[in-house]
C-alpha atoms as one frame of an Amber mdcrd trajectory, in Angstrom:
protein
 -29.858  35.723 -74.653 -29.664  34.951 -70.931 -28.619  37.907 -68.824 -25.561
  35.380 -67.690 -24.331  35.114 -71.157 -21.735  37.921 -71.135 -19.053  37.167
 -68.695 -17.565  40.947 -66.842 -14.703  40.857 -64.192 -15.055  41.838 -60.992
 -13.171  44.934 -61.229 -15.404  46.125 -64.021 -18.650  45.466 -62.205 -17.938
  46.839 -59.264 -16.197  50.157 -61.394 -20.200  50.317 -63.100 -22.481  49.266
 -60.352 -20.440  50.877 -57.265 -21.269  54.413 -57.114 -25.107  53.460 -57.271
 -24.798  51.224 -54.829 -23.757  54.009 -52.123 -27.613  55.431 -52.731 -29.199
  52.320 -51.269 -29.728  52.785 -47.654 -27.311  49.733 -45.921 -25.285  48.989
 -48.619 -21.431  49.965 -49.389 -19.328  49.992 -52.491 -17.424  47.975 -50.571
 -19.334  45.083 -50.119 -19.194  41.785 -52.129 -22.497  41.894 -53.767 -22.711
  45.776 -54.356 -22.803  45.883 -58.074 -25.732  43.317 -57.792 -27.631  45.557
 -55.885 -26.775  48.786 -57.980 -27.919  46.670 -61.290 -31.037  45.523 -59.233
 -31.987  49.196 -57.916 -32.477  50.293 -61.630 -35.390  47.912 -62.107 -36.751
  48.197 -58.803 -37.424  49.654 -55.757 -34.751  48.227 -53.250 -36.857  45.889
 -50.318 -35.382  44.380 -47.467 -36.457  41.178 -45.308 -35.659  41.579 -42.081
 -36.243  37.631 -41.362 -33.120  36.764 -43.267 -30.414  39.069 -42.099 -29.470
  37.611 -39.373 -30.580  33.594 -40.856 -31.187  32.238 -43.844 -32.833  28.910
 -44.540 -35.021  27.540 -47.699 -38.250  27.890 -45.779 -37.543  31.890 -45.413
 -36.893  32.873 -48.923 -40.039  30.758 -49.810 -42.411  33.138 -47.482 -39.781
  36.297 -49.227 -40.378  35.311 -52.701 -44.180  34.837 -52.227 -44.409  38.071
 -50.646 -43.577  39.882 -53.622 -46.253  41.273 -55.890 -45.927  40.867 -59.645
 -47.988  42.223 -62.593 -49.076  39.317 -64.389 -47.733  40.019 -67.584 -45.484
  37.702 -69.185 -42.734  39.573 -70.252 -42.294  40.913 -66.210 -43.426  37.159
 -64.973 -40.113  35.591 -67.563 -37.686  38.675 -66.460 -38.733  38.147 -62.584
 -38.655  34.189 -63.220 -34.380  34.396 -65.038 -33.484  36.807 -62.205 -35.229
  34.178 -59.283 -33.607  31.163 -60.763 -30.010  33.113 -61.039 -30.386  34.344
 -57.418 -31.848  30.748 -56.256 -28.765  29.299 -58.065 -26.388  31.215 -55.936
 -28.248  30.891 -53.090 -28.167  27.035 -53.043 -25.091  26.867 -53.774 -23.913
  28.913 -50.313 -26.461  27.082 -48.426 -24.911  23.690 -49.327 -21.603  24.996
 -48.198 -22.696  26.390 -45.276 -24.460  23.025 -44.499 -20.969  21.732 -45.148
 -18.916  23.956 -43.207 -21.129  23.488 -40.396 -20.529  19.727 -40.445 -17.536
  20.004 -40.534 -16.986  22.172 -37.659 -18.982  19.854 -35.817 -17.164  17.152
 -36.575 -13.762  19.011 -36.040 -15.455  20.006 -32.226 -15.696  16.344 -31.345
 -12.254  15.502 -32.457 -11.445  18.302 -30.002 -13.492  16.788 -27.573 -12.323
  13.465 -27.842  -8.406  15.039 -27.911  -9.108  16.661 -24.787 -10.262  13.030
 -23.158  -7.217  11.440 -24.337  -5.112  13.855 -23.238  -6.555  13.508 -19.547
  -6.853   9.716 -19.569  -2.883   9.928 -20.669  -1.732  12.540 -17.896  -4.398
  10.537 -15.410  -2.002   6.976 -16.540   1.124   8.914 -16.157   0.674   9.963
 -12.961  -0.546   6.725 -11.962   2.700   4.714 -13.642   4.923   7.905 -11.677
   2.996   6.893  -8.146   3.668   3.274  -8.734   6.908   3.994  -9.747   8.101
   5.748  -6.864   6.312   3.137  -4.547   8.210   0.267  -5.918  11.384   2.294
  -6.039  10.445   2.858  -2.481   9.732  -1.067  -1.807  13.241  -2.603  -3.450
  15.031   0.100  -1.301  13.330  -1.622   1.630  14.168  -4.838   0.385  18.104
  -3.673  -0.400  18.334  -2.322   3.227  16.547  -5.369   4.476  19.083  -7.932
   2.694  22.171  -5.368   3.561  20.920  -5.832   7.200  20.079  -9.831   6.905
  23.923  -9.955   5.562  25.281  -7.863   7.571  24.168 -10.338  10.390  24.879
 -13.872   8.554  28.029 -15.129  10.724  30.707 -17.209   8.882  29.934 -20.881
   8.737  31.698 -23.098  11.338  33.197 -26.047  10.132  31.769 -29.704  11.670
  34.096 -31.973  13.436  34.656 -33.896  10.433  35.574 -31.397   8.095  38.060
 -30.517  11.131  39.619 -34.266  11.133  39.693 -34.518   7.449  41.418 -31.153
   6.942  44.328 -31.963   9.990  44.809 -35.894   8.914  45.614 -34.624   5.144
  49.731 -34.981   5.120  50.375 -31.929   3.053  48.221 -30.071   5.678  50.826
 -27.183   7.326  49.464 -25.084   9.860  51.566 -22.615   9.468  50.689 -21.559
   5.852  47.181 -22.995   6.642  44.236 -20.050   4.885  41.882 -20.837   7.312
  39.534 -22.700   4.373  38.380 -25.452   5.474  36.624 -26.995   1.661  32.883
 -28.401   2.102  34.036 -31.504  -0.258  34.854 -34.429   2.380  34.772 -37.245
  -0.581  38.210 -38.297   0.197  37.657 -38.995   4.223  37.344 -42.849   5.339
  33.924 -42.700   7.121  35.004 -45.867   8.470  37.359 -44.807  10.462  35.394
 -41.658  11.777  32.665 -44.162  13.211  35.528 -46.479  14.589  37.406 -43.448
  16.764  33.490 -42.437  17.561  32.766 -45.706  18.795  36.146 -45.692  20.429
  35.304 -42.402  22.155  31.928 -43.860  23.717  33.575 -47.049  25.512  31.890
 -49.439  22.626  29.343 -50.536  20.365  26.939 -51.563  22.792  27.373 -48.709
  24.794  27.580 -46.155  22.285  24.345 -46.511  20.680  22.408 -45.377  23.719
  25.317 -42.610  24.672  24.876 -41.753  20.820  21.308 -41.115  21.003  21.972
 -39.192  24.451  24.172 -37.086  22.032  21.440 -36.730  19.256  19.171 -36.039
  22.038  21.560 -32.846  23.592  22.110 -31.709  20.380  18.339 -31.548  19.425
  17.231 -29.515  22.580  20.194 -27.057  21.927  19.313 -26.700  18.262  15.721
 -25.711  19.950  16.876 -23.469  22.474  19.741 -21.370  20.792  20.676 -19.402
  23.580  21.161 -15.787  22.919  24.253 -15.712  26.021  27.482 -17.544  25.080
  30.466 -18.346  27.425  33.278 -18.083  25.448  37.024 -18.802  26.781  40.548
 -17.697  25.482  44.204 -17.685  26.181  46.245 -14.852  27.420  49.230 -14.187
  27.876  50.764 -15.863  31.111  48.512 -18.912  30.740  45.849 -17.225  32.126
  42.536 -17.840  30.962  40.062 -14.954  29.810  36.172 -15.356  30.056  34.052
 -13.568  28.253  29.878 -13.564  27.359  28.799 -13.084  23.678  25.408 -11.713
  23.169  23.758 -11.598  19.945  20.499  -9.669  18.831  17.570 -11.666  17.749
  16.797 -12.093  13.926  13.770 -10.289  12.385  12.220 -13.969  11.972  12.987
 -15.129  15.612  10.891 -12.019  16.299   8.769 -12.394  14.062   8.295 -15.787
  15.565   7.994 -14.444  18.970   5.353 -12.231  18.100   3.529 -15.073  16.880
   3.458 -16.670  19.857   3.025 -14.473  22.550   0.353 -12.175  20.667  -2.429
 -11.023  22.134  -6.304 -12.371  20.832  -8.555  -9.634  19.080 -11.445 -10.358
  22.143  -8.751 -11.563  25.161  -8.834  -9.415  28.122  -6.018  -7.972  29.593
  -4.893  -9.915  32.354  -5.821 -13.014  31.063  -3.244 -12.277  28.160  -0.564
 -11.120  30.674  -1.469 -14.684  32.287  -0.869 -16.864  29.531   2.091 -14.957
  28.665   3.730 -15.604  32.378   2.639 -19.628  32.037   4.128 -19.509  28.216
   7.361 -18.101  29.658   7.756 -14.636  28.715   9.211 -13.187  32.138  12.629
 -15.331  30.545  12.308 -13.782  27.056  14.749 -10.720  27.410  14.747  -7.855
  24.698  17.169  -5.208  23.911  15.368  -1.886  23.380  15.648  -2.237  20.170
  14.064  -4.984  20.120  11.337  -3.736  21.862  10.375  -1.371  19.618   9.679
  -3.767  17.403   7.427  -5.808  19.827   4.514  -2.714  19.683   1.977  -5.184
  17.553   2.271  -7.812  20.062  -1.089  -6.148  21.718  -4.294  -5.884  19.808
  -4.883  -3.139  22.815  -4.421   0.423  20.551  -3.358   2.800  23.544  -1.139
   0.127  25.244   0.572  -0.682  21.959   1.638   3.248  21.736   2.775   3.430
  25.073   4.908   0.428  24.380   6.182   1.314  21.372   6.977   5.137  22.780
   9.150   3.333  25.669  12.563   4.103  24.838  16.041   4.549  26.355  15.333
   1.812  28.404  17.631  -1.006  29.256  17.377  -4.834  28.317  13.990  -6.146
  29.705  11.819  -9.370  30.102   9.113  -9.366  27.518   6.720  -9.900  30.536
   7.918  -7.222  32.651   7.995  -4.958  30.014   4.316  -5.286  29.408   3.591
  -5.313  32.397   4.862  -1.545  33.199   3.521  -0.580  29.848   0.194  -1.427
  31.712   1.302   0.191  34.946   1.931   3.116  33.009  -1.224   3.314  31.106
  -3.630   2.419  34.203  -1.774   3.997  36.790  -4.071   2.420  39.648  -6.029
  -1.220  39.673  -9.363   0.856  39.524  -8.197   2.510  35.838  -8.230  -0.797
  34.561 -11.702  -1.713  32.724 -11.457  -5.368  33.348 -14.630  -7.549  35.432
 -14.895 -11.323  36.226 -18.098 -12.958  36.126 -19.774 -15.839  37.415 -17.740
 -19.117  37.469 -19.265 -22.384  36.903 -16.569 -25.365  37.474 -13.231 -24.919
  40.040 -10.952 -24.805  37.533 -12.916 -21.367  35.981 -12.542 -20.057  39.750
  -9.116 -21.142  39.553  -8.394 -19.447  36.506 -10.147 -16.403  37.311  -8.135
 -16.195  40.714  -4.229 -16.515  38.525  -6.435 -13.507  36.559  -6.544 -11.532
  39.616  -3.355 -12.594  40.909  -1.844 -11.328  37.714  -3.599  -8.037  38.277
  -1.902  -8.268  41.808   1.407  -8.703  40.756   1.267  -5.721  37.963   0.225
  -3.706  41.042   2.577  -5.293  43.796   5.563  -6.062  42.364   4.812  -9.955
  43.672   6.600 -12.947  41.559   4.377 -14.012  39.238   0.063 -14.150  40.236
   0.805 -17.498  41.954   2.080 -16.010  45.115  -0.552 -13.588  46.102  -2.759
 -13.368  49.487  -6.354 -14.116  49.260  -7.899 -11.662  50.851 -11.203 -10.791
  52.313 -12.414  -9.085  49.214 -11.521 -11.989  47.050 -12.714 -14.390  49.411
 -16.527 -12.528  49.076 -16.009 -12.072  45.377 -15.308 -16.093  44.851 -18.579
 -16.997  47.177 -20.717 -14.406  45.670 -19.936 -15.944  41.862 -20.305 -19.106
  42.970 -23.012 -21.490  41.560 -25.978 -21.984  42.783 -25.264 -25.974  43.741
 -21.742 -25.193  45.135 -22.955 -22.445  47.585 -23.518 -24.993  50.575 -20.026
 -26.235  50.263 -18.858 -22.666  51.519 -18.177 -22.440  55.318 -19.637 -19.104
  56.585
């Protein structure tokens, strides 16, 4: 009969094998396997192997179990054998599940792992989708003040002279209950008679083509100019007549549009940017202070587009003289100012070159524009010394 045959609880085996168990030097009656070792400490001398304490793996308890030292009689060699293959049993069986368990914690460590990247990558997008959030929140707020502001400064539409005629011809028309609508439909106007009373009003057919395109041609150059001062007339009481000037601010695109023009080239040199401002017509370009501030990127010139932008509390000024005491105030003197002229090879590079220092001049002098300026004896030497070489006997010394 095998020595597994008869089944015992483990209350009962622990209740016979216990107490011997507390003889065996590292053993408890506590312990799990203590009525094994109580049963096994009748038949033999208890023996311990260090190696698999702390580790336990198939090679190990091969070098254990040929360590041990049999008799070679049979009935010893089948006894030993029953008890090997019961322990070897067991032990298999635990190894397999610790193989398992293992595996399984390994596996459960690189779902943490992979958790943990997730987990970043998803606060790393949040915070991403928050900062674009916030900037686009930040961008339509722009564009709602922006379109507040562009509103704000739309002015009503004014009604054309026809619109005017068709609305005072119509008989139910009352100007004393009139709404002050004047409708965009005209459908019901005789254009024929609008073109008669025009032609009427210019002396003729003949006539009033070429004072019609003189017309066309007025209205064009206005259209161009849109003067920012209006004259502006009104009744009074007495039958006096009241003058007054309207003065509008420019639009962000009209200064967008003069910044366009009158902006300075990444490799132009001072004065000869001041100069083709002054021919361009910036000294009649006036700015509120406002206005001005807005002007700061006009200058590719770092420290002289601070300065101008920092200028404030001043009153309406000339794009051109405001530069130019933005440069006054950043090179206090003519010296300050890192500017040379070279050699000149045709008149109208000497000529140019001259307006350059002329412009200088007038920053300097207070002079009316760089045209105006004395030539002096410095100048004079300066204009000889450049000179080329197959000009120099033209020179009067």
């Amino acid at each position: 009969m095998p020595l597994w045959g008869r089944k015992k609880s483990e209350a009962e085996s622990g209740r016979q094998h216990g107490a011997e168990a507390r003889s065996i030097p590292g053993w408890l009656a506590t312990d799990p396997f203590s009525g094994v070792a109580g049963l096994l400490n009748r038949w033999a001398v208890p023996v311990f192997w260090e190696a698999l304490v702390e580790k336990v793996t198939p090679l190990l308890v091969e070098d254990a179990v040929e360590s041990v030292k049999l008799r070679e009689a049979k009935l010893e060699l089948k006894a030993a054998g029953q008890v090997g293959w019961l322990f070897l049993s067991a032990l298999r069986t635990l190894y397999r599940k610790t193989l398992t368990q293992d595996a399984e914690i390994r596996k459960l460590r690189d779902e943490v792992a992979a958790l943990q990247e997730r987990q970043l990558l998803m606060k790393e997008t949040i915070e991403s989708a928050v900062k674009r959030g916030d900037q686009m929140e930040a961008r339509c707020t722009a564009l709602a003040v922006r379109v507040a502001k562009q509103k704000s400064r739309q002015k009503p539409k004014v009604p054309s002279s026809v619109q005017v005629r068709a609305l005072v011809r119509k008989e139910n028309w009352d100007p004393c209950i009139w709404d002050e609508t004047v409708s965009d439909n005209a459908d019901d106007w005789n254009w024929e008679d609008e073109v008669e009373v025009r032609v009427a009003e210019l002396g003729g057919v003949e006539s009033g083509e070429g004072r019609a395109g003189e017309i066309e041609g007025e209205r064009g150059s206005v259209m161009e100019v849109r003067p920012l001062v209006q004259n502006k007339s009104k009744g009074v009481n007495g039958g006096q007549i009241q003058n007054s000037r309207l003065v509008r601010d420019y639009t962000q695109s009209e200064l967008l549009e003069i910044t366009r023009m009158f902006r300075q080239m990444p490799t132009e040199p001072l004065f000869k940017w001041l100069l083709r401002l002054w021919d361009t017509g910036a000294d009649g370009t006036y700015l509120s202070p406002t206005e001005l501030l807005k002007m700061g990127s006009v200058t590719t010139h770092p420290m002289l587009g601070q300065r101008l932008r920092g200028a404030q509390g001043q009153q309406a000024f000339s794009l051109m003289g405001w530069l130019m005491e933005g440069v006054k105030q950043l090179y206090p003197t003519a010296i300050d100012v890192e500017e040379s002229w070279g050699p000149w090879h045709t008149i109208s590079e000497a000529n140019e070159q001259l307006r350059e220092m002329g412009m200088q001049n007038a920053v300097y002098s207070q002079q009316l524009g760089p045209d105006v300026g004395p030539v002096t004896a410095g100048i004079r030497a300066w204009l000889i010394r450049n000179a080329p070489p197959h000009m120099m006997p033209c020179w009067p010394f």
